[in-house]
Coordinates of C-alpha atoms and ligand atoms in Angstrom, one line a residue:
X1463 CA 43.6 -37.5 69.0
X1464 CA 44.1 -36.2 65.4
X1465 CA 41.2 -34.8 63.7
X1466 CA 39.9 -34.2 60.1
X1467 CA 38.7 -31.3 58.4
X1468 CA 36.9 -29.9 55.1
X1469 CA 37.2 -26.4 54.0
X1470 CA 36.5 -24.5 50.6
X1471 CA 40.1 -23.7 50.4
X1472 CA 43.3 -24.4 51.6
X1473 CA 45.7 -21.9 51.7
X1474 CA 49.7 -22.6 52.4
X1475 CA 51.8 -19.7 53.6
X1476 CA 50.4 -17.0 55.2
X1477 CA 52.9 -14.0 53.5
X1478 CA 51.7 -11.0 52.4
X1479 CA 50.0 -13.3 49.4
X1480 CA 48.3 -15.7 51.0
X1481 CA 46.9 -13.9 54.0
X1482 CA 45.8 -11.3 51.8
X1483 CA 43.8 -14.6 49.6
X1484 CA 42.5 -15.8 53.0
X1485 CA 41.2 -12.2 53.7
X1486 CA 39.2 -12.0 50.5
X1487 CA 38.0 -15.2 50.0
X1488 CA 36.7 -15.3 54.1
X1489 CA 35.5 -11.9 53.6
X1490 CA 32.7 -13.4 50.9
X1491 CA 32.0 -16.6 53.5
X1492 CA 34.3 -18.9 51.9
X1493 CA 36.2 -21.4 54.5
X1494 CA 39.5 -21.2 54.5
X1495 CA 42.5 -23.2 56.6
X1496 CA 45.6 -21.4 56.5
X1497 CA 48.6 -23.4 57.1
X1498 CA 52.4 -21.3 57.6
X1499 CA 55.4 -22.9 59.2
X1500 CA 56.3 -19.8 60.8
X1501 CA 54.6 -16.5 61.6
X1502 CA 56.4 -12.9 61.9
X1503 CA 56.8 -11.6 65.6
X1504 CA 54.9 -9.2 67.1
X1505 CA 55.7 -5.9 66.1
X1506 CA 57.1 -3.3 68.6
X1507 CA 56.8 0.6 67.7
X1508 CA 60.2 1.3 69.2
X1509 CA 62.0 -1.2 67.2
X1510 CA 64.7 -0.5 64.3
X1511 CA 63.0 -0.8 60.8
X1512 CA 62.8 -4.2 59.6
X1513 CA 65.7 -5.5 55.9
X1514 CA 62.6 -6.5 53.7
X1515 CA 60.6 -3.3 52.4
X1516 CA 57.9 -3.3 49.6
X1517 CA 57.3 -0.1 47.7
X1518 CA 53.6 -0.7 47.8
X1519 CA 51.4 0.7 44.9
X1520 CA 48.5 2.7 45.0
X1521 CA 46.6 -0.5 43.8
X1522 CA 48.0 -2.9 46.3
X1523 CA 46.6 -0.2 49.1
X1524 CA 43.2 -0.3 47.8
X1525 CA 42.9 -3.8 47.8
X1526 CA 44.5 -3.8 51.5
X1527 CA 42.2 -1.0 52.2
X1528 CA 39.4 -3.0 50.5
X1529 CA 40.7 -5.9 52.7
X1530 CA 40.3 -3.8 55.7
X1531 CA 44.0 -4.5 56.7
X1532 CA 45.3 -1.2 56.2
X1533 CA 43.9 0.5 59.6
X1534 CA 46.1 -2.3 61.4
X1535 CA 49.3 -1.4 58.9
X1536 CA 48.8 2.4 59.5
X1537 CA 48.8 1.8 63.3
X1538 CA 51.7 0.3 63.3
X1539 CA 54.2 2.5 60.2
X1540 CA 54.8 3.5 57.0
X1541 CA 56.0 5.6 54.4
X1542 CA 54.2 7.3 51.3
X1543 CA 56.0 8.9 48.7
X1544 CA 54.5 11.5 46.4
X1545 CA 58.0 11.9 43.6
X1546 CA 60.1 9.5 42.6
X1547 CA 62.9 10.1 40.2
X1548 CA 65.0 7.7 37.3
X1549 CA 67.9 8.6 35.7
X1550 CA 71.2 7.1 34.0
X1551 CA 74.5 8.0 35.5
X1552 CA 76.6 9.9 33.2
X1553 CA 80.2 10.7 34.1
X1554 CA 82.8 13.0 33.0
X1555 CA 85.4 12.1 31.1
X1556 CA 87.7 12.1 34.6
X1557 CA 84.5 9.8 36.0
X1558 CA 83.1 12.2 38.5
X1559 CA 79.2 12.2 37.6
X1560 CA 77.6 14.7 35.8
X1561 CA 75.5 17.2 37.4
X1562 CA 73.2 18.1 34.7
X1563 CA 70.7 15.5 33.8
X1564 CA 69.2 15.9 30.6
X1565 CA 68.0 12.2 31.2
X1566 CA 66.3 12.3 34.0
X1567 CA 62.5 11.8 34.5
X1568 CA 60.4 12.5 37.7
X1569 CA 57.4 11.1 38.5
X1570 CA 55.3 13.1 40.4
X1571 CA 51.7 12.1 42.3
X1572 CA 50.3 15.9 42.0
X1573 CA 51.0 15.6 38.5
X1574 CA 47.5 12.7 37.9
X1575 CA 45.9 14.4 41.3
X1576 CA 47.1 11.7 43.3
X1577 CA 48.1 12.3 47.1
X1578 CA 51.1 9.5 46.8
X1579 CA 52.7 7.2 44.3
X1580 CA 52.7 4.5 46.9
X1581 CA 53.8 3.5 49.8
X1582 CA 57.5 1.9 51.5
X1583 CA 56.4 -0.6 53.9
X1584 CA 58.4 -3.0 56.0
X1585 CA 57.0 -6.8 54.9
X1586 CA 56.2 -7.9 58.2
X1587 CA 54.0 -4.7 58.9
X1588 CA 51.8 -5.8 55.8
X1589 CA 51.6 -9.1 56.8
X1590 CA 51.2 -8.5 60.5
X1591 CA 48.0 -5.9 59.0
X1592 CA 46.6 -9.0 56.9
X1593 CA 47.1 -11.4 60.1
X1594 CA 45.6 -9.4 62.1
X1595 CA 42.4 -9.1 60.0
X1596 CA 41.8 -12.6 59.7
X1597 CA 41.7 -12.7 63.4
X1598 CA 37.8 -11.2 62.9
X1599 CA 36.6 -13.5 59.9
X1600 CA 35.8 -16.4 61.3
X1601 CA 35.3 -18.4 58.5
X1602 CA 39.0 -18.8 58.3
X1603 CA 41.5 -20.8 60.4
X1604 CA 44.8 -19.8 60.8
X1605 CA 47.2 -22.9 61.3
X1606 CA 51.0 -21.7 62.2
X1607 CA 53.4 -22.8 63.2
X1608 CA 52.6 -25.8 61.4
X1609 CA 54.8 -28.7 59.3
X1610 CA 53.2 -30.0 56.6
X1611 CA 54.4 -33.5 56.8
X1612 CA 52.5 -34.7 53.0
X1613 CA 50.3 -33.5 50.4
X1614 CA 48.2 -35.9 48.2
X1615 CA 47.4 -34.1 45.4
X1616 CA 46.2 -37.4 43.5
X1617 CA 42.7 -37.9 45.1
X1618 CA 39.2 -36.2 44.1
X1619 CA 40.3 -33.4 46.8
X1620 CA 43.4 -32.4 47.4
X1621 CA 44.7 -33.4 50.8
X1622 CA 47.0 -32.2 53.2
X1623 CA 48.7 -33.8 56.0
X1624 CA 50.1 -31.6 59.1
X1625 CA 52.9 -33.3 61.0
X1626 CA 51.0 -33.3 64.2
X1627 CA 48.4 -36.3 62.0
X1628 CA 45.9 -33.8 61.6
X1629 CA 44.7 -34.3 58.1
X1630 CA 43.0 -31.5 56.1
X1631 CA 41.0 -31.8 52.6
X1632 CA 39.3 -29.0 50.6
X1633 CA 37.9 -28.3 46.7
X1634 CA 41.0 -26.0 46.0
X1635 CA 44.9 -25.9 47.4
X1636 CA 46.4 -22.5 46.8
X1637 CA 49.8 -22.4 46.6
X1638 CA 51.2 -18.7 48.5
X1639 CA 54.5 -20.5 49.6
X1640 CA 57.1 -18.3 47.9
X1641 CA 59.5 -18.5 45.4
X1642 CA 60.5 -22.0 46.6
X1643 CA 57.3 -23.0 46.4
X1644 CA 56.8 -26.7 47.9
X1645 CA 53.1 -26.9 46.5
X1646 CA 53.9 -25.5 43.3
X1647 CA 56.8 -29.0 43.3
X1648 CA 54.1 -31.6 44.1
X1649 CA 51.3 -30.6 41.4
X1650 CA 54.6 -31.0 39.0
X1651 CA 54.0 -27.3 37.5
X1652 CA 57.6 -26.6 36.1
X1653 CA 59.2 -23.3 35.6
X1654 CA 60.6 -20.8 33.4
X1655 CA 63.7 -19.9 35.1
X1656 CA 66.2 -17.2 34.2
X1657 CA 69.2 -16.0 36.8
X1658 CA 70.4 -12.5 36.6
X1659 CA 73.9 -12.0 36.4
X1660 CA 73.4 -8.7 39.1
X1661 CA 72.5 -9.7 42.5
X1662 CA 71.2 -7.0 44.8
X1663 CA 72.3 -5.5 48.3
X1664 CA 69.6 -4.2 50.5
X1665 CA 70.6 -2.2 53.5
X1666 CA 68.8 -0.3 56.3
X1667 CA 70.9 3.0 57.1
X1668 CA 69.8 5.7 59.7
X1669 CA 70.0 9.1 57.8
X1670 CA 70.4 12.7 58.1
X1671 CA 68.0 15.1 57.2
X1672 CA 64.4 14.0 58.0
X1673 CA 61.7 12.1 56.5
X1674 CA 62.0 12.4 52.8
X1675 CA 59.3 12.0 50.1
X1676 CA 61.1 10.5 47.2
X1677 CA 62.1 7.6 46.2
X1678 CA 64.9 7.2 43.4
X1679 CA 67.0 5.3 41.3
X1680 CA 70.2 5.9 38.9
X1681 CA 71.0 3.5 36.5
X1682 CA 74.7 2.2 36.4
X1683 CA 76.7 -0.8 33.9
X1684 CA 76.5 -2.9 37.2
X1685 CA 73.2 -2.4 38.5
X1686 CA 70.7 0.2 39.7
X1687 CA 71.4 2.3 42.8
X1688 CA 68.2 2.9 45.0
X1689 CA 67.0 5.0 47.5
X1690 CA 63.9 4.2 49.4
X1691 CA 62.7 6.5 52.2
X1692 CA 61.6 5.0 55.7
X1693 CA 59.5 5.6 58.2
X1694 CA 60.7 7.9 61.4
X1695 CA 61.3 5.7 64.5
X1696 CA 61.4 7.5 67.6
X1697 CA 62.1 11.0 65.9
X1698 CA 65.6 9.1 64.1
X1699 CA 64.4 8.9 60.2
X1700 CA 66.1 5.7 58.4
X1701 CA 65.8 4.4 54.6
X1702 CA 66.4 1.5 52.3
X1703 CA 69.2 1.3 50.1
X1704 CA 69.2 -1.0 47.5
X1705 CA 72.4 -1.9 45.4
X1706 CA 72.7 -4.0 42.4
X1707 CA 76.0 -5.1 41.8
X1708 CA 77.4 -8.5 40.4
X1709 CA 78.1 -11.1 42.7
X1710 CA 81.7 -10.3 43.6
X1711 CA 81.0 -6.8 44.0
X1712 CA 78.2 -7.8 46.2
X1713 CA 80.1 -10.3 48.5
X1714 CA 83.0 -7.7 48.7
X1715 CA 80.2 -5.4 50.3
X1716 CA 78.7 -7.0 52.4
X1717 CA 82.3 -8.3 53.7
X1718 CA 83.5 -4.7 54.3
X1719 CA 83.5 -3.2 57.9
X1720 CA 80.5 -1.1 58.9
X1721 CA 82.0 1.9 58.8
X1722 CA 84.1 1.2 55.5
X1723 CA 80.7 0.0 53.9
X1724 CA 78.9 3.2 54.8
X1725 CA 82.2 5.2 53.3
X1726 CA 81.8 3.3 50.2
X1727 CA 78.3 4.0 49.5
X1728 CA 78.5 7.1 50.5
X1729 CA 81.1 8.2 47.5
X1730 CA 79.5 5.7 44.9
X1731 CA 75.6 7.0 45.3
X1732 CA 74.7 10.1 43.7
X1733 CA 74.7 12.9 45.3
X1734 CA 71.3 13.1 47.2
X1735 CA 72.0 10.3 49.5
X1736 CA 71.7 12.0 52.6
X1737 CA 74.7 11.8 54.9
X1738 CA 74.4 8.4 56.2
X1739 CA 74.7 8.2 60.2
X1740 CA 74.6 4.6 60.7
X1741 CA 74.0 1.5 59.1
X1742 CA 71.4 -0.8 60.7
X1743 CA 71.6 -3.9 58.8
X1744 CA 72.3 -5.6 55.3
X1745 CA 71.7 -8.4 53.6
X1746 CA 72.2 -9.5 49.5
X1747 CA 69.6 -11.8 47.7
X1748 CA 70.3 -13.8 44.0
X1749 CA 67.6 -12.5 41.4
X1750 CA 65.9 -14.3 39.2
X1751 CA 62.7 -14.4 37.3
X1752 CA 60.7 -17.3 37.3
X1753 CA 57.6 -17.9 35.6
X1754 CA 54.8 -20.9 36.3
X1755 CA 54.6 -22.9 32.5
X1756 CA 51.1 -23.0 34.3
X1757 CA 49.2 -21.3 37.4
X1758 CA 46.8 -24.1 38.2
X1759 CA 47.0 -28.3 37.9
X1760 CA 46.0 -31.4 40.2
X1761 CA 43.0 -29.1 42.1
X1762 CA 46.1 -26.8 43.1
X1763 CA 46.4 -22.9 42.0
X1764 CA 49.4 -20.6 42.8
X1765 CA 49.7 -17.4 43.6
X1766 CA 52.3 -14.3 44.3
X1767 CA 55.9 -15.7 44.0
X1768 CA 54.8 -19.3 43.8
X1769 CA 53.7 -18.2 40.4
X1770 CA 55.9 -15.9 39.3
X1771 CA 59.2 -13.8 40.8
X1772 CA 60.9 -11.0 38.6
X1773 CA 64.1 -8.6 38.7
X1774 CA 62.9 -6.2 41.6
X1775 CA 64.2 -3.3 40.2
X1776 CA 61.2 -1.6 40.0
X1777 CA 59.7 -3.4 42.9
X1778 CA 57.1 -4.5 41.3
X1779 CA 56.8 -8.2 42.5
X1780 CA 54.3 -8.3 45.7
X1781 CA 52.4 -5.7 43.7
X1782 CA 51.5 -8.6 41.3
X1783 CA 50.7 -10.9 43.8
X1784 CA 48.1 -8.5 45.0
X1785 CA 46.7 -8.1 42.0
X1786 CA 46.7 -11.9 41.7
X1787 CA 44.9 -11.7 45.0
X1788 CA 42.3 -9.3 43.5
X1789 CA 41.8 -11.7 40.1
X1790 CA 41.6 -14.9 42.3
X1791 CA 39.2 -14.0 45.1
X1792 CA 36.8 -12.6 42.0
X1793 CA 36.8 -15.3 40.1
X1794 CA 36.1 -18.1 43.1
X1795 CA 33.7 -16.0 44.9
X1796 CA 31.9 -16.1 41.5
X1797 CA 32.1 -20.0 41.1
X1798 CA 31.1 -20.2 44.3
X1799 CA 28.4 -18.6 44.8
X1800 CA 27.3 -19.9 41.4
X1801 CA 27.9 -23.5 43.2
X1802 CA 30.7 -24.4 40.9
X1803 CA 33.3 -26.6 41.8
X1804 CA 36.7 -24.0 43.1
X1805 CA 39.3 -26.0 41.6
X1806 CA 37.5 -27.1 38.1
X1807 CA 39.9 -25.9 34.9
X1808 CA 37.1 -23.8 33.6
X1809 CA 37.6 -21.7 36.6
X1810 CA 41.2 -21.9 37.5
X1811 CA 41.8 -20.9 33.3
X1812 CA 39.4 -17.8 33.8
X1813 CA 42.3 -17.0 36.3
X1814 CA 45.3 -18.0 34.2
X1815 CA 43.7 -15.6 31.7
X1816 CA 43.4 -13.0 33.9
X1817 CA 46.7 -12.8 35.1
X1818 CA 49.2 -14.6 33.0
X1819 CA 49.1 -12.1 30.3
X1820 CA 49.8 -8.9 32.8
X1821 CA 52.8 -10.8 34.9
X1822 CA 54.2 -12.0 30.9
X1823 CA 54.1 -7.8 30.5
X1824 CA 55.5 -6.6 34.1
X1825 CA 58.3 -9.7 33.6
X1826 CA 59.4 -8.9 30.1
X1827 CA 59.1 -5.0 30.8
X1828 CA 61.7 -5.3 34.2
X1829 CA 63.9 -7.3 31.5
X1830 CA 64.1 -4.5 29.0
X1831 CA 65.2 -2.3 31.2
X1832 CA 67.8 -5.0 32.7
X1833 CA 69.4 -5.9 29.5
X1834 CA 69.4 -2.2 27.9
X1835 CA 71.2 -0.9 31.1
X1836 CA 73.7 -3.5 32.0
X1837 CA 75.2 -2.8 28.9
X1838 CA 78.1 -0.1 27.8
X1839 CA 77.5 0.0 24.3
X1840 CA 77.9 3.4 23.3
X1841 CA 75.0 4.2 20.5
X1842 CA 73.0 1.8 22.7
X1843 CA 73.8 4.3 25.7
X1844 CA 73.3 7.1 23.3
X1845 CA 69.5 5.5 22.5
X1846 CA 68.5 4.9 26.0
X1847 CA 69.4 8.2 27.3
X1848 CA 68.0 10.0 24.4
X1849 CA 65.1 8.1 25.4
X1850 CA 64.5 9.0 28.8
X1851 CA 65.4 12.7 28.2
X1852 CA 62.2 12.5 25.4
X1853 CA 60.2 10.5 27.8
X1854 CA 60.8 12.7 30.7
X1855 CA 59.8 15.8 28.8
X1856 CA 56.3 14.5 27.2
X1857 CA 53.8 14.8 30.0
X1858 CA 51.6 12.6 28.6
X1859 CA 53.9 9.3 28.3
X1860 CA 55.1 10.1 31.9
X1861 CA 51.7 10.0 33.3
X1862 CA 51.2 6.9 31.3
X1863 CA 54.2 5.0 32.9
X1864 CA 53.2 6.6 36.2
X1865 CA 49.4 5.2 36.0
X1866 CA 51.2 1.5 35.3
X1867 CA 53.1 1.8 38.0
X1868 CA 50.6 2.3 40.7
X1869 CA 48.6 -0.3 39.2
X1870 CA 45.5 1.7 37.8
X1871 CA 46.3 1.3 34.4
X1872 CA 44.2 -1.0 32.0
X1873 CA 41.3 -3.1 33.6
X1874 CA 41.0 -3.4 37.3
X1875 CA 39.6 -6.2 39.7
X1876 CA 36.8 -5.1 42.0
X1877 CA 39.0 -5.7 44.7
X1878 CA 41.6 -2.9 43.8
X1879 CA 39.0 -0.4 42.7
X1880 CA 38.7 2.3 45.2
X1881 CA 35.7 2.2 47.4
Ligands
FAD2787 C1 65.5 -7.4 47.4 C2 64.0 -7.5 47.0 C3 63.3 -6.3 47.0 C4 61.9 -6.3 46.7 N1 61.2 -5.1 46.7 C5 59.9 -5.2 46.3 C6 59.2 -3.9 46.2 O1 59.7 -2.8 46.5 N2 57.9 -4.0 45.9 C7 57.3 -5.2 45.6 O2 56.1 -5.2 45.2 N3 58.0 -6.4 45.7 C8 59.3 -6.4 46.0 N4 59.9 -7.6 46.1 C9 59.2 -8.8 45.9 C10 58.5 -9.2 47.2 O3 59.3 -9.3 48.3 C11 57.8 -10.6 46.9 O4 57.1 -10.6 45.7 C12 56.9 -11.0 48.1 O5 57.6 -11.1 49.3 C13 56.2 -12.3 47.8 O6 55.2 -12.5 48.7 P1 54.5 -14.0 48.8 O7 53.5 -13.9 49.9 O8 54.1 -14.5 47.5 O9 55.7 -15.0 49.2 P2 56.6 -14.9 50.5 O10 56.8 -13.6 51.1 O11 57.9 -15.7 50.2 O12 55.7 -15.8 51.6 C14 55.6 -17.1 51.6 C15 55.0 -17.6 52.9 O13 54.9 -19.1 52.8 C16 55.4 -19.7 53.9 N5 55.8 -21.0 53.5 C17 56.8 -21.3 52.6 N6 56.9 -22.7 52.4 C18 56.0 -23.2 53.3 C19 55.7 -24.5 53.6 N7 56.3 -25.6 53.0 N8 54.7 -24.7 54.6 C20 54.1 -23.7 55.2 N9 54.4 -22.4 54.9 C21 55.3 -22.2 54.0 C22 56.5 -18.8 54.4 O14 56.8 -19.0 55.8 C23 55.9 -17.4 54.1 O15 55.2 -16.9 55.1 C24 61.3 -7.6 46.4 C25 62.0 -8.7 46.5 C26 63.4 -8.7 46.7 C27 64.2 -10.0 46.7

């Protein structure tokens, strides 16, 4: 027999977005149904670290510290690191790189009495921390794996229909599907779109040398080349590399033999790649930035990628979503417990406000430093690296760029405040 349900909110997916949303709104008492059409396996101590990483920020911890999902993260792995360095490659005029960097900045925690800049963190770890939070709030229902067969987005309350007939209404639909967002598509809320030319090659390499606390990235004509560290797994230490490349470049990688691949990154990367031991997996992913024309229509609201994706180049993107996370959950719990209506525009704008200003900033920012890097114009090169070396030597800007970074610049949700 089908059934049907009112809640507060509906959320669908339940990624490291909307699980964190479910968290915070079920947290303050607020029902929630959570609907995902697939949820992340069980995770297994032993097993070989995971493609998708986040570099977490010191803001996205609080709020999953705040959410009481980071005990279950920590129990399971991750990585902080306390340095992480930028520079441009420069080469000599036979093209081997420089070894002097006069352009080089490092960012160091110690420097603004911080323990870590942040934390690399497999995806599914995050999520399966968020997941398994929900499991003691028990004003929220977790629906998954479940096929939304219809939305109705057209009544007083938006309505949504799971393919087993169960039907499901609420006051407020947030949208936490992803970039591809199918919610985002039926409230009609269209898109800014821009495709990057670069496309970017992740892969998981076991390393020599231990655990390392720095992460870093050179800049190159055809894309940043990154280097994430990884948490140990059983006493082997692994780390992310990321590659930006353009498209054929990319497909020629990932179309090399395992051991040729690991030869070529090996002489392109600068010299403190460690020596690579073996690669685990790869995988390359099309960037591009999208931005909602608006967060909110038809009682629906979006959230993390749904509303926004940018060039992850300084992997900055779920690190928005959480602070979207932090924004949202205020701003409802308020209308809520002031007995307004969830999905009324005088709420969802106060959330708009909030945030559309700050992903505008974080977008246009990751752009700057696209288009004045993919380019080999030589007083343009000239500029930039002129411009880091002056950067990197005034304390006071670097602790600036730092403090954005981590997310504990400018005004902060209660959420991502430290408790
Ligand atoms: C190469 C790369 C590197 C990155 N590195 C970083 C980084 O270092 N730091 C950082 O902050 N960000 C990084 N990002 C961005 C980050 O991965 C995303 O911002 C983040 O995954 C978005 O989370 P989300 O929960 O909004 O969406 P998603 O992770 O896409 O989750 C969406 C959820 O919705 C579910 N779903 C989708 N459609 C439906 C449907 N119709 N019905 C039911 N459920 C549905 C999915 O199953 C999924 O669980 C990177 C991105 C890329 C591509």
């Amino acid at each position: 027999m089908t059934k049907s349900e009112h809640y507060d909110v509906m959320v669908v997916g339940a990624g490291m977005v909307g699980a964190a949303i479910a968290c915070a709104l079920g947290l303050k008492g607020i029902r929630v149904a959570v609907f995902d059409r697939a949820l992340p396996s069980a995770f297994k101590p032993n097993q070989l670290p995971d493609l998708r990483v986040s570099a977490l920020s010191y803001a996205s911890g609080q709020i999953l510290k705040n959410l009481g999902a980071w005990p279950y993260m920590e129990t399971m792995r991750m990585c902080p690191y306390r340095r992480m360095a930028v520079w441009e490659k420069l080469y000599s005029p036979v093209g081997k790189e420089l070894d002097k960097r006069p352009n080089q900045i490092i960012f160091n925690a110690a420097d603004i009495r911080h323990e870590q800049l942040g934390f690399i963190v497999e995806n599914r770890v995050t999520q399966l921390g968020l997941l398994k939070r929900l499991e003691d709030i028990e004003s929220v229902s977790v629906f998954a794996p479940a096929t939304i067969e219809s939305m109705n987005l057209r009544g007083e309350k938006p309505e949504v229909t799971l393919q087993d007939g169960n039907v499901f209404t609420a006051d407020l639909l947030i949208g936490a599907d992803g970039a591809q967002s199918r919610v985002r598509e039926q409230a009609n809320i269209r898109l800014d779109t821009r495709e990057y030319e670069q496309q970017c090659l992740v892969a998981t390499v076991e390393i020599e040398g231990g655990l390392q606390d720095i992460t870093w990235q050179a800049f190159t004509a055809t894309g940043p080349e990154a280097f994430l560290p990884m948490a140990d797994v059983d006493g082997k230490s692994y780390a992310s590399i990321v590659w930006y490349n353009l498209p054929e470049n990319v497909h020629k990688l990932m179309k090399l033999p395992d051991s040729e691949f690991l030869e070529e990154l090996s002489t392109t990367f600068p010299k403190e790649l460690p020596p690579l031991i073996k690669l685990h997996e790869r995988g390359s992913f099309p960037l591009a930035r999208r931005h909602a024309m608006n967060y909110f229509a038809n009682g629906v609201v979006l959230a993390g990628d749904a509303a926004h994706t940018i060039n992850p180049l300084a992997g900055q993107g779920v690190n928005l979503g959480f602070q979207d996370v932090a924004w949202l959950a205020e701003i409802l719990t308020d209308a809520y417990h002031a007995g307004r209506s969830l999905g009324s525009k005088k709420v969802l704008s106060r959330y708009e406000k909030a945030r559309r200003r700050d992903n505008q900033l974080m977008m246009s920012t990751m752009d700057a430093f696209y288009l004045a890097f993919s380019n080999s114009n030589v007083p343009l090169k000239v500029l930039r690296n002129l411009a880091l070396g002056i950067a990197g030597k005034s304390r006071p800007a670097v602790k600036e760029v730092m403090k954005y970074a981590m997310g504990i610049s400018g005004r902060q949700a209660e959420l991502a405040k430290s408790s």
